[in-house]
Amino acid sequence: PPERKRFYQNVSISQGEGGFEINLDHRKLKTPQAKLFTVPSEALAVAVATEWDSQKDTIKFYTMHLTTLCNTALDNPTQRNKTQLIRAAVKFLETDTVCYRVEEPAALAELQKNEWDPIVAWAEKRYNVAIGSSTSILGPNIPASTKETFVSHLASYNMWALQGIEYVITQLKSLILSMGLIDRHITVEKAVLLSRLEEEYQIQRWGSVEWAHDYDLCELRARTAAGTLFVHLCSESSTVKHKLLQD
Amino acid sequence: MAALGSPLQTLRGLLRELRHASGRTGRPYRDTPAYQHIVAAFRAHRVTSEKLCRAQQELHFQAATYLCLLRSVREHAALHREYHGKGERSPEEVAGLVGFRLPQQPGGKG
């Protein structure tokens, strides 16, 4: 289908009953399920408005990650409740990228040890859990108590923030890296690098192919940055009291 | 704590990205809600100074994350245009790639 042309001149924000709304000229932005697009955080509304205002001739939805995240929070198209979201998030620990190690080639195994051991150690200390790593095809054996700790921790986040957390985990293929981001222990650039460690290793050996490697790298960075920002803006004390975020 | 670099660098980077983003609409980037929000936030927390307290660190992390978002989206879009946006070549272009020219057939293919 042809791309949608930019059909509006001005993008502005207004405050409605439910929260902050986005106006495209005189029209109020709606979600894909035709609900009124309302967000609980002014900073988030500003960032969404900036996405819309950045569109040139055609609207490139694939660049509008914050808008997409808000739509998901508002429409909840997969119809998941809080418990299901948390379960999906914690399940990733069983196949967490930073716990899944190779034995060969030796150089890659060494790189994984040097780059991933510290972040696993950080998570173990920060959450007072045992995680470890494994070269087995089955992955690490995560104790039930560890999973419970993370379930309990994630339950302290509201539904919007959880959508964001689950999104970041899916992008990075790692719960541990995502918690590192949420806890501001590592930057987005670092998290993405650690997530793509094997790709980076292959690129160093064989060279980079811009149209594939850089393309994927930029896209992963954009999505991860959007998800992280989304989580933080939806969990700020100034927004947490908002009724949109009351589960 | 994440290795963030200097808050001033982050702020400069953000303003640069906002300039890029709004260049398309002709509206001065200083008029945009994003610019005003960011500048106000940095001023309120004085994030350009050396010693940072927790709230300032949180703001700086947020700013650095937003900068990463803006920069990555712009770079991704540029790569998309460069490598993925061109669509199919016309028969004339394809012929030209191998040094041929399509024959002129004023009466049609017959």
mmCIF file of C-alpha atoms in Angstrom:
data_model
loop_
_atom_site.group_PDB
_atom_site.id
_atom_site.type_symbol
_atom_site.label_atom_id
_atom_site.label_comp_id
_atom_site.label_asym_id
_atom_site.label_seq_id
_atom_site.Cartn_x
_atom_site.Cartn_y
_atom_site.Cartn_z
ATOM 1 C CA PRO A 1 0.000 0.000 0.000
ATOM 2 C CA PRO A 2 1.314 3.515 -0.747
ATOM 3 C CA GLU A 3 2.676 5.478 2.181
ATOM 4 C CA ARG A 4 0.374 7.968 3.879
ATOM 5 C CA LYS A 5 1.214 11.568 2.992
ATOM 6 C CA ARG A 6 1.709 14.093 5.750
ATOM 7 C CA PHE A 7 -1.776 15.561 5.912
ATOM 8 C CA TYR A 8 -1.305 18.067 8.710
ATOM 9 C CA GLN A 9 0.566 21.349 9.119
ATOM 10 C CA ASN A 10 0.800 21.812 12.851
ATOM 11 C CA VAL A 11 1.342 19.366 15.656
ATOM 12 C CA SER A 12 0.420 20.472 19.157
ATOM 13 C CA ILE A 13 -0.257 19.029 22.586
ATOM 14 C CA SER A 14 -3.260 19.692 24.783
ATOM 15 C CA GLN A 15 -4.308 18.465 28.156
ATOM 16 C CA GLY A 16 -7.617 16.613 28.270
ATOM 17 C CA GLU A 17 -9.493 14.819 31.019
ATOM 18 C CA GLY A 18 -7.601 11.562 30.551
ATOM 19 C CA GLY A 19 -4.146 13.031 30.083
ATOM 20 C CA PHE A 20 -2.137 14.651 27.323
ATOM 21 C CA GLU A 21 -3.452 14.516 23.767
ATOM 22 C CA ILE A 22 -1.798 15.067 20.384
ATOM 23 C CA ASN A 23 -3.423 17.377 17.850
ATOM 24 C CA LEU A 24 -2.665 17.175 14.145
ATOM 25 C CA ASP A 25 -4.022 20.549 13.055
ATOM 26 C CA HIS A 26 -7.514 20.489 14.554
ATOM 27 C CA ARG A 27 -7.789 16.693 14.595
ATOM 28 C CA LYS A 28 -7.111 14.680 17.730
ATOM 29 C CA LEU A 29 -4.797 11.720 17.209
ATOM 30 C CA LYS A 30 -6.415 8.323 17.690
ATOM 31 C CA THR A 31 -5.000 4.846 18.219
ATOM 32 C CA PRO A 32 -5.308 2.079 15.573
ATOM 33 C CA GLN A 33 -8.389 0.870 17.485
ATOM 34 C CA ALA A 34 -9.850 4.390 17.225
ATOM 35 C CA LYS A 35 -9.439 5.233 20.911
ATOM 36 C CA LEU A 36 -8.442 8.766 21.830
ATOM 37 C CA PHE A 37 -4.640 8.914 22.015
ATOM 38 C CA THR A 38 -3.929 9.983 25.591
ATOM 39 C CA VAL A 39 -0.676 9.716 27.505
ATOM 40 C CA PRO A 40 -0.018 10.186 31.217
ATOM 41 C CA SER A 41 3.271 12.059 30.880
ATOM 42 C CA GLU A 42 3.784 15.493 29.378
ATOM 43 C CA ALA A 43 7.372 14.700 28.430
ATOM 44 C CA LEU A 44 6.143 11.596 26.603
ATOM 45 C CA ALA A 45 3.506 13.663 24.784
ATOM 46 C CA VAL A 46 6.187 16.134 23.705
ATOM 47 C CA ALA A 47 8.364 13.328 22.367
ATOM 48 C CA VAL A 48 5.410 11.759 20.488
ATOM 49 C CA ALA A 49 4.484 15.159 19.036
ATOM 50 C CA THR A 50 8.085 15.526 17.881
ATOM 51 C CA GLU A 51 7.833 12.175 16.045
ATOM 52 C CA TRP A 52 4.774 13.424 14.162
ATOM 53 C CA ASP A 53 6.320 16.808 13.467
ATOM 54 C CA SER A 54 9.481 15.171 12.108
ATOM 55 C CA GLN A 55 7.608 13.511 9.258
ATOM 56 C CA LYS A 56 8.401 15.151 5.960
ATOM 57 C CA ASP A 57 6.287 14.313 2.893
ATOM 58 C CA THR A 58 5.142 10.865 3.897
ATOM 59 C CA ILE A 59 4.494 9.415 7.317
ATOM 60 C CA LYS A 60 7.047 6.752 8.096
ATOM 61 C CA PHE A 61 5.417 4.785 10.867
ATOM 62 C CA TYR A 62 8.408 2.512 11.200
ATOM 63 C CA THR A 63 10.396 5.441 12.618
ATOM 64 C CA MET A 64 7.749 6.384 15.195
ATOM 65 C CA HIS A 65 8.614 4.035 18.021
ATOM 66 C CA LEU A 66 7.193 6.059 20.916
ATOM 67 C CA THR A 67 3.875 6.451 19.110
ATOM 68 C CA THR A 68 3.817 2.702 18.550
ATOM 69 C CA LEU A 69 4.541 2.000 22.221
ATOM 70 C CA CYS A 70 1.749 4.336 23.342
ATOM 71 C CA ASN A 71 -0.676 2.703 20.910
ATOM 72 C CA THR A 72 0.230 -0.701 22.328
ATOM 73 C CA ALA A 73 -0.315 0.520 25.889
ATOM 74 C CA LEU A 74 -3.675 2.066 24.998
ATOM 75 C CA ASP A 75 -5.039 -0.703 22.744
ATOM 76 C CA ASN A 76 -3.316 -3.718 24.323
ATOM 77 C CA PRO A 77 -3.801 -5.657 21.076
ATOM 78 C CA THR A 78 -2.395 -8.911 22.472
ATOM 79 C CA GLN A 79 -4.919 -8.659 25.328
ATOM 80 C CA ARG A 80 -2.411 -9.533 27.977
ATOM 81 C CA ASN A 81 -2.894 -8.681 31.631
ATOM 82 C CA LYS A 82 -0.152 -7.671 34.044
ATOM 83 C CA THR A 83 0.556 -11.221 35.227
ATOM 84 C CA GLN A 84 0.905 -12.493 31.662
ATOM 85 C CA LEU A 85 3.243 -9.658 30.695
ATOM 86 C CA ILE A 86 5.452 -10.286 33.702
ATOM 87 C CA ARG A 87 5.507 -14.007 33.034
ATOM 88 C CA ALA A 88 6.528 -13.380 29.386
ATOM 89 C CA ALA A 89 9.280 -11.033 30.534
ATOM 90 C CA VAL A 90 10.746 -13.347 33.163
ATOM 91 C CA LYS A 91 10.549 -16.337 30.828
ATOM 92 C CA PHE A 92 13.266 -14.684 28.749
ATOM 93 C CA LEU A 93 15.701 -15.328 31.562
ATOM 94 C CA GLU A 94 15.782 -18.994 30.535
ATOM 95 C CA THR A 95 17.281 -18.041 27.174
ATOM 96 C CA ASP A 96 18.906 -14.781 28.196
ATOM 97 C CA THR A 97 21.532 -13.760 25.646
ATOM 98 C CA VAL A 98 24.170 -12.968 28.259
ATOM 99 C CA CYS A 99 23.772 -16.366 29.934
ATOM 100 C CA TYR A 100 23.964 -18.418 26.763
ATOM 101 C CA ARG A 101 27.629 -19.099 26.035
ATOM 102 C CA VAL A 102 29.567 -20.759 23.244
ATOM 103 C CA GLU A 103 32.585 -22.977 23.716
ATOM 104 C CA GLU A 104 33.985 -22.269 20.267
ATOM 105 C CA PRO A 105 35.569 -20.290 18.747
ATOM 106 C CA ALA A 106 37.806 -19.585 21.734
ATOM 107 C CA ALA A 107 38.076 -15.893 20.899
ATOM 108 C CA LEU A 108 34.296 -15.481 20.988
ATOM 109 C CA ALA A 109 33.994 -17.499 24.194
ATOM 110 C CA GLU A 110 36.611 -15.220 25.764
ATOM 111 C CA LEU A 111 34.810 -12.099 24.528
ATOM 112 C CA GLN A 112 31.520 -13.330 25.992
ATOM 113 C CA LYS A 113 33.208 -14.022 29.311
ATOM 114 C CA ASN A 114 34.856 -10.606 29.465
ATOM 115 C CA GLU A 115 31.845 -8.613 28.331
ATOM 116 C CA TRP A 116 28.952 -10.566 29.804
ATOM 117 C CA ASP A 117 30.259 -11.849 33.144
ATOM 118 C CA PRO A 118 30.305 -8.338 34.664
ATOM 119 C CA ILE A 119 26.676 -7.596 33.795
ATOM 120 C CA VAL A 120 25.501 -10.969 35.097
ATOM 121 C CA ALA A 121 27.474 -10.333 38.303
ATOM 122 C CA TRP A 122 25.881 -6.902 38.577
ATOM 123 C CA ALA A 123 22.362 -8.381 38.257
ATOM 124 C CA GLU A 124 23.122 -11.105 40.806
ATOM 125 C CA LYS A 125 24.359 -8.543 43.301
ATOM 126 C CA ARG A 126 21.711 -5.922 42.620
ATOM 127 C CA TYR A 127 18.808 -8.377 42.955
ATOM 128 C CA ASN A 128 20.464 -10.769 45.375
ATOM 129 C CA VAL A 129 19.866 -13.773 43.111
ATOM 130 C CA ALA A 130 21.780 -16.627 41.520
ATOM 131 C CA ILE A 131 21.814 -16.620 37.733
ATOM 132 C CA GLY A 132 25.063 -17.985 36.291
ATOM 133 C CA SER A 133 25.691 -18.876 32.661
ATOM 134 C CA SER A 134 25.839 -22.036 30.591
ATOM 135 C CA THR A 135 27.311 -23.554 27.454
ATOM 136 C CA SER A 136 24.604 -26.189 27.404
ATOM 137 C CA ILE A 137 22.138 -26.120 24.531
ATOM 138 C CA LEU A 138 19.397 -26.035 27.140
ATOM 139 C CA GLY A 139 20.704 -22.780 28.535
ATOM 140 C CA PRO A 140 21.250 -21.824 32.164
ATOM 141 C CA ASN A 141 19.307 -23.450 34.959
ATOM 142 C CA ILE A 142 17.603 -20.530 36.663
ATOM 143 C CA PRO A 143 16.490 -21.236 40.245
ATOM 144 C CA ALA A 144 12.796 -20.713 40.947
ATOM 145 C CA SER A 145 13.671 -18.211 43.682
ATOM 146 C CA THR A 146 15.497 -16.066 41.123
ATOM 147 C CA LYS A 147 12.449 -16.011 38.867
ATOM 148 C CA GLU A 148 10.228 -15.158 41.824
ATOM 149 C CA THR A 149 12.459 -12.224 42.725
ATOM 150 C CA PHE A 150 12.159 -10.782 39.250
ATOM 151 C CA VAL A 151 8.407 -11.426 39.105
ATOM 152 C CA SER A 152 8.048 -9.587 42.367
ATOM 153 C CA HIS A 153 10.244 -6.716 41.222
ATOM 154 C CA LEU A 154 8.435 -6.281 37.913
ATOM 155 C CA ALA A 155 5.081 -6.275 39.698
ATOM 156 C CA SER A 156 6.039 -2.914 41.167
ATOM 157 C CA TYR A 157 5.795 -1.351 37.707
ATOM 158 C CA ASN A 158 2.508 -0.129 36.242
ATOM 159 C CA MET A 159 0.987 -1.579 33.077
ATOM 160 C CA TRP A 160 2.392 1.039 30.715
ATOM 161 C CA ALA A 161 5.927 0.695 32.032
ATOM 162 C CA LEU A 162 5.598 -3.100 31.818
ATOM 163 C CA GLN A 163 4.651 -2.943 28.139
ATOM 164 C CA GLY A 164 7.843 -0.972 27.658
ATOM 165 C CA ILE A 165 9.960 -3.383 29.691
ATOM 166 C CA GLU A 166 8.640 -6.411 27.823
ATOM 167 C CA TYR A 167 9.289 -4.599 24.523
ATOM 168 C CA VAL A 168 12.923 -3.869 25.423
ATOM 169 C CA ILE A 169 13.461 -7.462 26.566
ATOM 170 C CA THR A 170 12.090 -8.752 23.247
ATOM 171 C CA GLN A 171 14.378 -6.423 21.288
ATOM 172 C CA LEU A 172 17.555 -7.217 23.241
ATOM 173 C CA LYS A 173 16.641 -10.882 23.814
ATOM 174 C CA SER A 174 17.791 -10.378 27.395
ATOM 175 C CA LEU A 175 16.075 -9.665 30.689
ATOM 176 C CA ILE A 176 19.413 -8.915 32.340
ATOM 177 C CA LEU A 177 20.477 -6.299 29.797
ATOM 178 C CA SER A 178 17.016 -4.736 30.004
ATOM 179 C CA MET A 179 17.209 -4.458 33.795
ATOM 180 C CA GLY A 180 20.660 -2.951 33.366
ATOM 181 C CA LEU A 181 19.048 -0.251 31.252
ATOM 182 C CA ILE A 182 16.003 0.279 33.449
ATOM 183 C CA ASP A 183 18.298 0.636 36.477
ATOM 184 C CA ARG A 184 20.504 3.063 34.507
ATOM 185 C CA HIS A 185 23.534 0.847 35.028
ATOM 186 C CA ILE A 186 24.385 0.798 31.306
ATOM 187 C CA THR A 187 23.568 3.074 28.367
ATOM 188 C CA VAL A 188 21.436 2.064 25.385
ATOM 189 C CA GLU A 189 24.537 1.959 23.179
ATOM 190 C CA LYS A 190 26.253 -0.409 25.607
ATOM 191 C CA ALA A 191 23.174 -2.617 26.024
ATOM 192 C CA VAL A 192 22.801 -2.947 22.255
ATOM 193 C CA LEU A 193 26.500 -3.721 21.855
ATOM 194 C CA LEU A 194 26.285 -6.449 24.495
ATOM 195 C CA SER A 195 23.128 -7.831 22.893
ATOM 196 C CA ARG A 196 24.842 -7.969 19.494
ATOM 197 C CA LEU A 197 28.191 -9.235 20.789
ATOM 198 C CA GLU A 198 28.389 -12.166 18.404
ATOM 199 C CA GLU A 199 27.472 -9.980 15.410
ATOM 200 C CA GLU A 200 30.098 -7.455 16.441
ATOM 201 C CA TYR A 201 32.642 -10.276 16.741
ATOM 202 C CA GLN A 202 31.807 -11.500 13.211
ATOM 203 C CA ILE A 203 31.932 -7.938 11.873
ATOM 204 C CA GLN A 204 35.394 -7.448 13.332
ATOM 205 C CA ARG A 205 36.538 -10.658 11.687
ATOM 206 C CA TRP A 206 34.824 -10.378 8.337
ATOM 207 C CA GLY A 207 34.018 -6.720 7.905
ATOM 208 C CA SER A 208 30.843 -4.722 8.065
ATOM 209 C CA VAL A 209 28.118 -4.625 5.438
ATOM 210 C CA GLU A 210 26.559 -1.202 5.846
ATOM 211 C CA TRP A 211 23.174 -1.935 4.334
ATOM 212 C CA ALA A 212 22.668 -4.876 6.667
ATOM 213 C CA HIS A 213 24.819 -4.436 9.779
ATOM 214 C CA ASP A 214 24.543 -0.693 10.344
ATOM 215 C CA TYR A 215 20.894 -0.813 9.362
ATOM 216 C CA ASP A 216 20.145 -3.453 12.011
ATOM 217 C CA LEU A 217 22.324 -1.694 14.574
ATOM 218 C CA CYS A 218 20.544 1.660 14.137
ATOM 219 C CA GLU A 219 17.147 0.029 14.240
ATOM 220 C CA LEU A 220 17.913 -1.897 17.420
ATOM 221 C CA ARG A 221 19.324 1.219 19.063
ATOM 222 C CA ALA A 222 16.252 3.252 18.089
ATOM 223 C CA ARG A 223 13.798 0.665 19.409
ATOM 224 C CA THR A 224 15.751 0.045 22.607
ATOM 225 C CA ALA A 225 16.139 3.769 23.279
ATOM 226 C CA ALA A 226 12.426 4.316 22.683
ATOM 227 C CA GLY A 227 11.467 1.450 24.998
ATOM 228 C CA THR A 228 13.804 2.599 27.763
ATOM 229 C CA LEU A 229 12.659 6.206 27.579
ATOM 230 C CA PHE A 230 9.052 5.028 27.557
ATOM 231 C CA VAL A 231 9.560 2.970 30.732
ATOM 232 C CA HIS A 232 11.248 5.819 32.592
ATOM 233 C CA LEU A 233 8.686 8.428 31.556
ATOM 234 C CA CYS A 234 5.832 6.144 32.615
ATOM 235 C CA SER A 235 7.383 5.339 35.984
ATOM 236 C CA GLU A 236 8.386 8.833 37.091
ATOM 237 C CA SER A 237 6.846 9.795 40.407
ATOM 238 C CA SER A 238 5.266 12.794 38.713
ATOM 239 C CA THR A 239 3.312 10.531 36.369
ATOM 240 C CA VAL A 240 2.774 7.401 38.435
ATOM 241 C CA LYS A 241 -0.204 8.903 40.248
ATOM 242 C CA HIS A 242 -1.982 9.461 36.908
ATOM 243 C CA LYS A 243 -5.232 7.552 36.527
ATOM 244 C CA LEU A 244 -4.199 6.079 33.151
ATOM 245 C CA LEU A 245 -1.523 4.201 35.053
ATOM 246 C CA GLN A 246 -3.798 2.860 37.797
ATOM 247 C CA ASP A 247 -4.051 -0.861 37.137
ATOM 248 C CA MET B 1 26.220 4.072 36.996
ATOM 249 C CA ALA B 2 26.144 4.286 33.226
ATOM 250 C CA ALA B 3 29.066 6.005 31.524
ATOM 251 C CA LEU B 4 27.338 9.054 30.111
ATOM 252 C CA GLY B 5 29.925 11.659 29.184
ATOM 253 C CA SER B 6 29.318 15.300 29.939
ATOM 254 C CA PRO B 7 25.766 16.687 30.285
ATOM 255 C CA LEU B 8 26.757 19.644 28.149
ATOM 256 C CA GLN B 9 27.743 17.296 25.323
ATOM 257 C CA THR B 10 24.424 15.498 25.632
ATOM 258 C CA LEU B 11 22.496 18.764 25.557
ATOM 259 C CA ARG B 12 24.425 19.979 22.500
ATOM 260 C CA GLY B 13 23.802 16.666 20.759
ATOM 261 C CA LEU B 14 20.086 16.891 21.529
ATOM 262 C CA LEU B 15 19.784 20.420 20.185
ATOM 263 C CA ARG B 16 21.643 19.364 17.050
ATOM 264 C CA GLU B 17 19.220 16.470 16.497
ATOM 265 C CA LEU B 18 16.232 18.740 17.047
ATOM 266 C CA ARG B 19 17.626 21.124 14.444
ATOM 267 C CA HIS B 20 17.829 18.233 11.982
ATOM 268 C CA ALA B 21 14.323 17.060 12.797
ATOM 269 C CA SER B 22 12.581 20.385 12.422
ATOM 270 C CA GLY B 23 14.529 21.506 9.367
ATOM 271 C CA ARG B 24 11.851 19.825 7.275
ATOM 272 C CA THR B 25 8.881 21.818 8.491
ATOM 273 C CA GLY B 26 10.458 25.254 8.260
ATOM 274 C CA ARG B 27 9.458 26.018 11.818
ATOM 275 C CA PRO B 28 12.378 27.369 13.866
ATOM 276 C CA TYR B 29 13.527 24.577 16.142
ATOM 277 C CA ARG B 30 13.560 26.911 19.140
ATOM 278 C CA ASP B 31 9.779 27.149 18.801
ATOM 279 C CA THR B 32 9.190 23.451 19.196
ATOM 280 C CA PRO B 33 7.802 21.926 22.406
ATOM 281 C CA ALA B 34 10.732 19.486 22.480
ATOM 282 C CA TYR B 35 13.363 22.240 22.499
ATOM 283 C CA GLN B 36 11.557 24.221 25.160
ATOM 284 C CA HIS B 37 10.945 21.171 27.337
ATOM 285 C CA ILE B 38 14.587 20.024 27.186
ATOM 286 C CA VAL B 39 16.083 23.447 27.823
ATOM 287 C CA ALA B 40 13.692 24.045 30.724
ATOM 288 C CA ALA B 41 14.523 20.636 32.254
ATOM 289 C CA PHE B 42 18.273 21.216 32.015
ATOM 290 C CA ARG B 43 17.927 24.693 33.475
ATOM 291 C CA ALA B 44 15.731 23.500 36.330
ATOM 292 C CA HIS B 45 18.206 20.794 37.298
ATOM 293 C CA ARG B 46 21.320 22.669 36.291
ATOM 294 C CA VAL B 47 22.586 19.500 34.612
ATOM 295 C CA THR B 48 25.477 21.304 32.973
ATOM 296 C CA SER B 49 27.470 21.513 36.199
ATOM 297 C CA GLU B 50 30.120 19.045 37.347
ATOM 298 C CA LYS B 51 28.709 17.483 40.487
ATOM 299 C CA LEU B 52 25.503 15.566 39.871
ATOM 300 C CA CYS B 53 22.920 14.477 42.372
ATOM 301 C CA ARG B 54 20.544 11.572 41.778
ATOM 302 C CA ALA B 55 17.771 13.574 40.134
ATOM 303 C CA GLN B 56 20.272 15.174 37.825
ATOM 304 C CA GLN B 57 21.759 11.790 36.945
ATOM 305 C CA GLU B 58 18.282 10.491 36.122
ATOM 306 C CA LEU B 59 17.610 13.477 33.905
ATOM 307 C CA HIS B 60 20.970 13.120 32.199
ATOM 308 C CA PHE B 61 20.338 9.428 31.532
ATOM 309 C CA GLN B 62 16.922 10.289 30.079
ATOM 310 C CA ALA B 63 18.452 12.999 27.897
ATOM 311 C CA ALA B 64 21.197 10.666 26.679
ATOM 312 C CA THR B 65 18.597 7.998 25.897
ATOM 313 C CA TYR B 66 16.463 10.471 23.954
ATOM 314 C CA LEU B 67 19.561 11.636 22.065
ATOM 315 C CA CYS B 68 20.300 8.011 21.153
ATOM 316 C CA LEU B 69 16.708 7.633 19.927
ATOM 317 C CA LEU B 70 16.776 10.738 17.721
ATOM 318 C CA ARG B 71 20.204 9.984 16.305
ATOM 319 C CA SER B 72 19.467 6.298 15.625
ATOM 320 C CA VAL B 73 16.130 7.051 13.944
ATOM 321 C CA ARG B 74 17.794 9.613 11.684
ATOM 322 C CA GLU B 75 20.669 7.276 10.800
ATOM 323 C CA HIS B 76 18.302 4.351 10.223
ATOM 324 C CA ALA B 77 16.062 6.440 7.972
ATOM 325 C CA ALA B 78 19.114 7.602 5.984
ATOM 326 C CA LEU B 79 20.271 3.996 5.518
ATOM 327 C CA HIS B 80 16.751 2.978 4.543
ATOM 328 C CA ARG B 81 16.591 5.686 1.878
ATOM 329 C CA GLU B 82 20.066 4.792 0.646
ATOM 330 C CA TYR B 83 19.661 1.034 0.383
ATOM 331 C CA HIS B 84 16.045 0.049 0.704
ATOM 332 C CA GLY B 85 13.958 2.871 -0.633
ATOM 333 C CA LYS B 86 14.700 2.964 -4.330
ATOM 334 C CA GLY B 87 12.299 0.373 -5.662
ATOM 335 C CA GLU B 88 12.697 -1.370 -8.982
ATOM 336 C CA ARG B 89 14.737 -0.098 -11.857
ATOM 337 C CA SER B 90 13.020 0.610 -15.170
ATOM 338 C CA PRO B 91 13.786 -1.632 -18.198
ATOM 339 C CA GLU B 92 15.851 1.231 -19.655
ATOM 340 C CA GLU B 93 17.976 1.438 -16.504
ATOM 341 C CA VAL B 94 18.493 -2.315 -16.424
ATOM 342 C CA ALA B 95 19.589 -2.370 -20.066
ATOM 343 C CA GLY B 96 21.922 0.527 -19.355
ATOM 344 C CA LEU B 97 23.584 -1.393 -16.495
ATOM 345 C CA VAL B 98 25.061 -3.876 -18.980
ATOM 346 C CA GLY B 99 25.699 -1.388 -21.711
ATOM 347 C CA PHE B 100 22.657 -2.041 -23.878
ATOM 348 C CA ARG B 101 19.962 0.278 -25.153
ATOM 349 C CA LEU B 102 16.414 -0.826 -25.698
ATOM 350 C CA PRO B 103 15.465 -0.823 -29.397
ATOM 351 C CA GLN B 104 13.083 1.866 -30.655
ATOM 352 C CA GLN B 105 9.943 0.203 -31.996
ATOM 353 C CA PRO B 106 7.603 2.928 -33.151
ATOM 354 C CA GLY B 107 5.038 0.426 -34.380
ATOM 355 C CA GLY B 108 4.992 -1.548 -31.145
ATOM 356 C CA LYS B 109 6.262 -5.111 -30.640
ATOM 357 C CA GLY B 110 4.319 -6.537 -33.573
#
